[in-house]
XYZ file of N, CA and C in Angstrom:
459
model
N -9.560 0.060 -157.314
C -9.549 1.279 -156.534
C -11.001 1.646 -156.242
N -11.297 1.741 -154.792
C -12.293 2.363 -154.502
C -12.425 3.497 -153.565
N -13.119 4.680 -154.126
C -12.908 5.685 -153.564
C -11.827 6.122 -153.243
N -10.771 6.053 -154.266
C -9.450 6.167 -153.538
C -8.671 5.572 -152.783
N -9.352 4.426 -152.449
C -8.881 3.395 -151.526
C -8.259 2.239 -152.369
N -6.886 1.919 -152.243
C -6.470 0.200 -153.239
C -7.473 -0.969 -152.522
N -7.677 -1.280 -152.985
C -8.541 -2.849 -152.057
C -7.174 -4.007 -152.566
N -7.293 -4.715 -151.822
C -6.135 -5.997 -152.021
C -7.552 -7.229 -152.362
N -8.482 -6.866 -151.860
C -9.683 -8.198 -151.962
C -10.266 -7.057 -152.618
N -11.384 -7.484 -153.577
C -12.564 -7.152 -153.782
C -13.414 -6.961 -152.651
N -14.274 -5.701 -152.176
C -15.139 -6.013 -151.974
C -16.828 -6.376 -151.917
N -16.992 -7.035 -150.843
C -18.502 -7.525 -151.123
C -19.292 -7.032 -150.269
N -20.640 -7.261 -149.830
C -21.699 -7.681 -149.226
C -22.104 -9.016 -148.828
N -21.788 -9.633 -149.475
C -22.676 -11.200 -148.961
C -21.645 -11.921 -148.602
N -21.917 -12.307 -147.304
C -21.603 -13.538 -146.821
C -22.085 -15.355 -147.551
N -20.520 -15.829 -148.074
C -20.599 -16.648 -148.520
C -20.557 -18.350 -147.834
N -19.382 -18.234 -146.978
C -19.428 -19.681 -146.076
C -18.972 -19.178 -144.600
N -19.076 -20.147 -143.858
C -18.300 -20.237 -142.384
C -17.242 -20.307 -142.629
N -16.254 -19.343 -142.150
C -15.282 -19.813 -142.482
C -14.074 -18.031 -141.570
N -12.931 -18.082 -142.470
C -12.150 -17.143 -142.004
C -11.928 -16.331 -143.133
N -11.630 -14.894 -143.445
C -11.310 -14.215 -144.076
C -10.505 -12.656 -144.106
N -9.587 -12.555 -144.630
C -8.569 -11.882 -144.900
C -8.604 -10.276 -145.532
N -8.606 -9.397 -145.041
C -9.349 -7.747 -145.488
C -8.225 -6.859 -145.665
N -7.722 -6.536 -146.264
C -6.437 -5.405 -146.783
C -6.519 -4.100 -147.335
N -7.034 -2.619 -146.805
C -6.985 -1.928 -147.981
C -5.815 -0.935 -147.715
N -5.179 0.030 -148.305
C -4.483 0.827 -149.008
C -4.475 2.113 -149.079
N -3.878 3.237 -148.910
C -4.359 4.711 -149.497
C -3.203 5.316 -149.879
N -3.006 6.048 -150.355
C -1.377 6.785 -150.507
C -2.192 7.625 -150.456
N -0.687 7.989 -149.272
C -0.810 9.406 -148.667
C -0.576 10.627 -149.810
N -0.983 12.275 -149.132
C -0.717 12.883 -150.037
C -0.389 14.056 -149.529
N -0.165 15.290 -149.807
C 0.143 16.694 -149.213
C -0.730 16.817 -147.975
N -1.673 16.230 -147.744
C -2.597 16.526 -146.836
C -2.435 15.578 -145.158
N -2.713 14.153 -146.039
C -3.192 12.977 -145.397
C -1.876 11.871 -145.368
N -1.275 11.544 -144.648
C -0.149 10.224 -144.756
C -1.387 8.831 -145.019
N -0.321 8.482 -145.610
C -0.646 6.816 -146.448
C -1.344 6.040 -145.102
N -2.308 5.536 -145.447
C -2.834 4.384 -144.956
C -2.820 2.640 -144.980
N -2.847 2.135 -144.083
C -3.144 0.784 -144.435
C -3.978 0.404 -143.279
N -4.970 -0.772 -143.878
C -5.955 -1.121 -142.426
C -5.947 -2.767 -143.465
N -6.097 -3.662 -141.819
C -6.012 -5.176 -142.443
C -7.109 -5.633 -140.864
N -8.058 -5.971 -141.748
C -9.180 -6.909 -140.611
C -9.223 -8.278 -141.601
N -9.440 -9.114 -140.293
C -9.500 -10.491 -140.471
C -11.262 -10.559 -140.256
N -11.880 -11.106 -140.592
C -13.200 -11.310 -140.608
C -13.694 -12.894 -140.228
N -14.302 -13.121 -138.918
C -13.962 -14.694 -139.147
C -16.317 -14.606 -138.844
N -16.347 -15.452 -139.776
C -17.515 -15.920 -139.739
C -18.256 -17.332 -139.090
N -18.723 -17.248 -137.994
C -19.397 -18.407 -137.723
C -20.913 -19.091 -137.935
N -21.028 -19.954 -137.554
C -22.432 -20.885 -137.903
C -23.219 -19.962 -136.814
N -24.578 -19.906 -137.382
C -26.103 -19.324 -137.077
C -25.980 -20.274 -135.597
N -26.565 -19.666 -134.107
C -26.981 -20.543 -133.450
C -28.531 -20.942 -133.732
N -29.016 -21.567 -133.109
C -30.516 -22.080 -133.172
C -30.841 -23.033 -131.904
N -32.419 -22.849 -131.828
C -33.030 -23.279 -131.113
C -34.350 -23.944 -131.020
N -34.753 -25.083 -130.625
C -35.317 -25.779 -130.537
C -36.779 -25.241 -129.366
N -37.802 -25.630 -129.812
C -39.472 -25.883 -129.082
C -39.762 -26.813 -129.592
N -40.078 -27.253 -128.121
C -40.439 -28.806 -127.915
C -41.446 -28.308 -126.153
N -42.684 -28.466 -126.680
C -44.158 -28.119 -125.331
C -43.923 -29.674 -124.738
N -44.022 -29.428 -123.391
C -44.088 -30.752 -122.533
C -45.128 -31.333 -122.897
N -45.050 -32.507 -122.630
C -45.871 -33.841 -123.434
C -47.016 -33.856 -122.044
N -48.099 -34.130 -121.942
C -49.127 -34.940 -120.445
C -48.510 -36.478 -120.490
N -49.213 -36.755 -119.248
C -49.037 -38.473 -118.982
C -50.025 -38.919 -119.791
N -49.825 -40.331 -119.750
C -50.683 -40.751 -120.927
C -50.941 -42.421 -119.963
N -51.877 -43.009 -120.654
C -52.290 -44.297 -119.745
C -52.091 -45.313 -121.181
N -51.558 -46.406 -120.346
C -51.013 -47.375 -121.437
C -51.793 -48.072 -122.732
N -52.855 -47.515 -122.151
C -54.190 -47.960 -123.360
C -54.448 -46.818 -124.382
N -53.017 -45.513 -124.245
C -53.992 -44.998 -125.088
C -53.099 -44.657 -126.572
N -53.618 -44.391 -127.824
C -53.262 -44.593 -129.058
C -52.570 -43.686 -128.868
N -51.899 -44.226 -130.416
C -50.831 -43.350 -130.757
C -50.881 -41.697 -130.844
N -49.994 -41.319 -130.702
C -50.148 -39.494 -130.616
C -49.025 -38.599 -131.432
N -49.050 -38.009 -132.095
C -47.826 -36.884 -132.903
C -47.260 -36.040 -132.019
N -46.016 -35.777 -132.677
C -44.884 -34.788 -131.904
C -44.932 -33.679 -132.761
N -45.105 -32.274 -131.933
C -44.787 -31.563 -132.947
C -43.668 -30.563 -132.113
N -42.419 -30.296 -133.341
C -41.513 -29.206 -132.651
C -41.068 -28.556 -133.346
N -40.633 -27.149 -133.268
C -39.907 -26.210 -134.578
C -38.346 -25.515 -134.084
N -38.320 -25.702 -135.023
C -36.108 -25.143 -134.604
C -36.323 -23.507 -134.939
N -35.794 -22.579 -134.824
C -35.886 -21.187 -135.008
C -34.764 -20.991 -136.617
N -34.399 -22.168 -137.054
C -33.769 -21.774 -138.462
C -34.937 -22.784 -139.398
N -35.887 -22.902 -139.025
C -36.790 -23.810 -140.005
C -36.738 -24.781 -140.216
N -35.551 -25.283 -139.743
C -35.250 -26.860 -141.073
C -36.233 -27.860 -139.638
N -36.082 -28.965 -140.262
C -37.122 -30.375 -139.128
C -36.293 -31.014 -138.861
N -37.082 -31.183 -137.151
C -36.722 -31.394 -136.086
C -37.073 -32.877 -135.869
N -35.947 -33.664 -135.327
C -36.131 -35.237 -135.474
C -36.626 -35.655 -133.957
N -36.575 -36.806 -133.794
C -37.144 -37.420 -132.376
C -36.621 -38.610 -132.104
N -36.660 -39.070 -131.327
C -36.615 -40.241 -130.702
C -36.178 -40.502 -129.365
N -35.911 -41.812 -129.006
C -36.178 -42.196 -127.502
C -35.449 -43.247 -127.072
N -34.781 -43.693 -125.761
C -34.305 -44.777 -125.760
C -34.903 -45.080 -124.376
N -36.044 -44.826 -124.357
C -37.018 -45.411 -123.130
C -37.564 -47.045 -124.281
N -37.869 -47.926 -122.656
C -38.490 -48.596 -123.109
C -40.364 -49.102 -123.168
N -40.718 -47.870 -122.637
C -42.291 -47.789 -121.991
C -42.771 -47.225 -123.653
N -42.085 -46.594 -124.737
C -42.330 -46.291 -125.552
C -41.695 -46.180 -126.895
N -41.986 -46.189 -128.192
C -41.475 -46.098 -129.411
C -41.716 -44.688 -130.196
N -40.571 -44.405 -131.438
C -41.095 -43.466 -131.637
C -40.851 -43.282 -132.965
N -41.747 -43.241 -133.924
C -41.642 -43.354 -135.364
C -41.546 -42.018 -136.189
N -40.572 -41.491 -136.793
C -41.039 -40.170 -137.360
C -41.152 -39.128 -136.583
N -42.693 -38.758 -136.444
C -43.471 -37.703 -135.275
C -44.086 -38.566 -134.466
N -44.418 -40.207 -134.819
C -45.466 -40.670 -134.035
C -44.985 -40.937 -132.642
N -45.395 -41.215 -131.611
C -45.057 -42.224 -130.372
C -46.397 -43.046 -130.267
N -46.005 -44.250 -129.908
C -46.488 -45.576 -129.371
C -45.985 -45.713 -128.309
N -47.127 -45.850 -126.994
C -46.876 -46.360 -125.647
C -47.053 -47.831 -125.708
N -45.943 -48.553 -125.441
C -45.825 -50.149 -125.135
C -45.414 -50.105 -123.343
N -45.855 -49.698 -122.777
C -45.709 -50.069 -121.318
C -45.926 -48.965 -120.244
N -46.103 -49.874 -118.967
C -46.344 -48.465 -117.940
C -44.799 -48.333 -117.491
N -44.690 -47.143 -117.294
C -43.338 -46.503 -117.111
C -42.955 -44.784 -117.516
N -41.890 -44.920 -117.645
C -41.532 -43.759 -117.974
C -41.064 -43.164 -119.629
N -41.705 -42.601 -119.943
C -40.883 -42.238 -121.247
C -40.402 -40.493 -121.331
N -39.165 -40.765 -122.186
C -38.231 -39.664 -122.290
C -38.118 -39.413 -124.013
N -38.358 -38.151 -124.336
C -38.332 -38.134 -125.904
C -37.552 -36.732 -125.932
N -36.449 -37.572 -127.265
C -35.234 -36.029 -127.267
C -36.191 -35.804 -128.780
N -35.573 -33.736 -128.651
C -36.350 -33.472 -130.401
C -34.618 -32.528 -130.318
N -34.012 -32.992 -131.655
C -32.751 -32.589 -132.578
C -32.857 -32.028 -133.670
N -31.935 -30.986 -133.859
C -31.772 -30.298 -134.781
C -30.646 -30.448 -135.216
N -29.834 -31.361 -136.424
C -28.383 -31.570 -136.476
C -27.526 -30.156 -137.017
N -28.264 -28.980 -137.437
C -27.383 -27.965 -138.532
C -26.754 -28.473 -139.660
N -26.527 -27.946 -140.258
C -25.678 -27.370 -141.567
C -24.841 -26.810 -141.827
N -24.647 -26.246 -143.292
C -23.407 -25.692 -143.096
C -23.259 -24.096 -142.870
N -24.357 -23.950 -142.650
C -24.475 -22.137 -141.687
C -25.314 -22.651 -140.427
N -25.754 -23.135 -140.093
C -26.602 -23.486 -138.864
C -25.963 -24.799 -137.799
N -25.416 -24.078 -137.110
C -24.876 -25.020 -136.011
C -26.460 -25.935 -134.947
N -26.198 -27.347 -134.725
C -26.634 -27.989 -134.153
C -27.207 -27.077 -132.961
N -29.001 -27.555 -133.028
C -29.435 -26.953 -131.617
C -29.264 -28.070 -130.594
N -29.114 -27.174 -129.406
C -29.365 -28.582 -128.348
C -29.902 -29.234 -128.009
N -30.077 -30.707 -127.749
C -31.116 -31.253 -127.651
C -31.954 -31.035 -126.330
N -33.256 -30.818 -126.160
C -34.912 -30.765 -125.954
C -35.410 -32.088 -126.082
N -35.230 -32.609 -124.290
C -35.913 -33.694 -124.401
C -36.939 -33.416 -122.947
N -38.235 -34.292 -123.132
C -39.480 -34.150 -122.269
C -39.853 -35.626 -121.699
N -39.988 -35.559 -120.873
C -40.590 -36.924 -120.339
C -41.893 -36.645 -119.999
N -42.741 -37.698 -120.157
C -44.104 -38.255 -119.206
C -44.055 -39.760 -118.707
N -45.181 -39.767 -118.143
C -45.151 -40.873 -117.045
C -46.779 -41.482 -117.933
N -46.153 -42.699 -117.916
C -47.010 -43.400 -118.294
C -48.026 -44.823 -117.628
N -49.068 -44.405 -116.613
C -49.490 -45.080 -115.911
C -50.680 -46.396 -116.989
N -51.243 -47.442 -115.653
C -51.868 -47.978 -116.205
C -53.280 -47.918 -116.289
N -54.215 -48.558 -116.795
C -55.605 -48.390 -117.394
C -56.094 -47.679 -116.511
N -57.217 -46.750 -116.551
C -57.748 -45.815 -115.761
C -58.973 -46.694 -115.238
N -59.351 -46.581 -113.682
C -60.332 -47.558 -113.273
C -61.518 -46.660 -112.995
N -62.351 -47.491 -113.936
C -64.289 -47.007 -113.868
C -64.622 -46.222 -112.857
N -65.548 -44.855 -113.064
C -65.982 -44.661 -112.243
C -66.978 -45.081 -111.235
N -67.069 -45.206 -110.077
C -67.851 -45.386 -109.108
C -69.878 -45.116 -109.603
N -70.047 -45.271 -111.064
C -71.213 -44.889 -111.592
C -72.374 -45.594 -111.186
N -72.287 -46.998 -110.955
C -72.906 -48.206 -110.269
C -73.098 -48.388 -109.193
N -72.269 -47.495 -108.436
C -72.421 -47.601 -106.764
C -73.869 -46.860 -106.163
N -74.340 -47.510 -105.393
C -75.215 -46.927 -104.829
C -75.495 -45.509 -104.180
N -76.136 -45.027 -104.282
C -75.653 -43.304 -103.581
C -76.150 -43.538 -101.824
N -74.996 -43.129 -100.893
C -75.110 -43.479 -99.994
C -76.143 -43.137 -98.877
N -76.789 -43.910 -97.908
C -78.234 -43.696 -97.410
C -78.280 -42.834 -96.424
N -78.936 -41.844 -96.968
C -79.203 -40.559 -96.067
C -80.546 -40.973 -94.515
N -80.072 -40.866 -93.305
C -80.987 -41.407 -92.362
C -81.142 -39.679 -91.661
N -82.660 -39.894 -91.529
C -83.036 -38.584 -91.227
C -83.570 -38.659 -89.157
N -83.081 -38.644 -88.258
C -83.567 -38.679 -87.164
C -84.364 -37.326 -86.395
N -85.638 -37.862 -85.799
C -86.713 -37.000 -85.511
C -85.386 -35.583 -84.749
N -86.856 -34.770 -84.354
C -85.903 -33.857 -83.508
C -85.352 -34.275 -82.086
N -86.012 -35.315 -81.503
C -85.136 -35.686 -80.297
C -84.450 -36.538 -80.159
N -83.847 -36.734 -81.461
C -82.210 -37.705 -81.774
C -82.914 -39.175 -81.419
N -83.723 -39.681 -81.486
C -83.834 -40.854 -81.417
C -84.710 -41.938 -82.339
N -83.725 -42.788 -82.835
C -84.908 -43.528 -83.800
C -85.937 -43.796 -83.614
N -87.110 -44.506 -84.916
C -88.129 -45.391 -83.970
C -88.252 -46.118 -85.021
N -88.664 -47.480 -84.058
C -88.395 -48.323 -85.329
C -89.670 -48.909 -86.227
């Protein structure tokens, strides 16, 4: 009995699992007030969540390996990978093996209060070797003609 009230459940405060639950309480009526009954069903679902994942730059096929970094909004870590073939992806690392395109998903599978975020995937473009600048070239020849436009030689 609480507050005058029968409880059929105990009650609580804390939420224990996902799940469904069953609420019953009770009052007998009296000179004043007729008898009560109230019955809520309580159904509890999984936390949503969400995934950051910052767009990746292009990258040129010569260049080293680089880390992924991404965070889910329930904390837990966020996985990766790829089924491009311009690139690999280890862990956090990626390795560019080719010019092309690469596509990288970042996942969050959930638990048993945290439902799966969606997957967050980013592509870059992965071109080839970057060509030298023009540093060697000659700087081009400035010809200065008198004031009455005509050479002399």
């Amino acid at each position: 009995m609480v507050n005058g009230v029968r409880m059929r459940r105990q009650p609580s405060g804390h939420i224990r699992a996902v799940g469904r639950s069953d609420h019953a309480a009770d009052q007998a009526g009296d000179g004043t007030f007729a008898s009560q009954h109230v019955a809520v069903d309580v159904v509890i679902t999984k936390s949503t969540q969400s995934i950051t994942f910052d767009e990746l730059a292009d990258k040129l096929v010569s260049d080293a390996p680089f880390s992924l970094t991404a965070s889910a909004t329930s904390n837990k870590a966020v996985t990766f990978s790829t089924q491009s073939t311009a690139c690999t992806v280890t862990g956090t690392e990626v390795s560019i093996t080719a010019v092309g395109e690469c596509a990288i998903d970042a996942d969050q599978e959930g638990d048993l209060t945290w439902a799966a975020a969606d997957t967050v995937t980013r592509t870059f473009a992965i071109t080839g070797v970057k060509p030298r600048a023009p540093q060697d070239w000659p700087a081009p020849r400035q010809e200065y003609l008198p004031s009455n436009g005509c050479r002399t030689p």
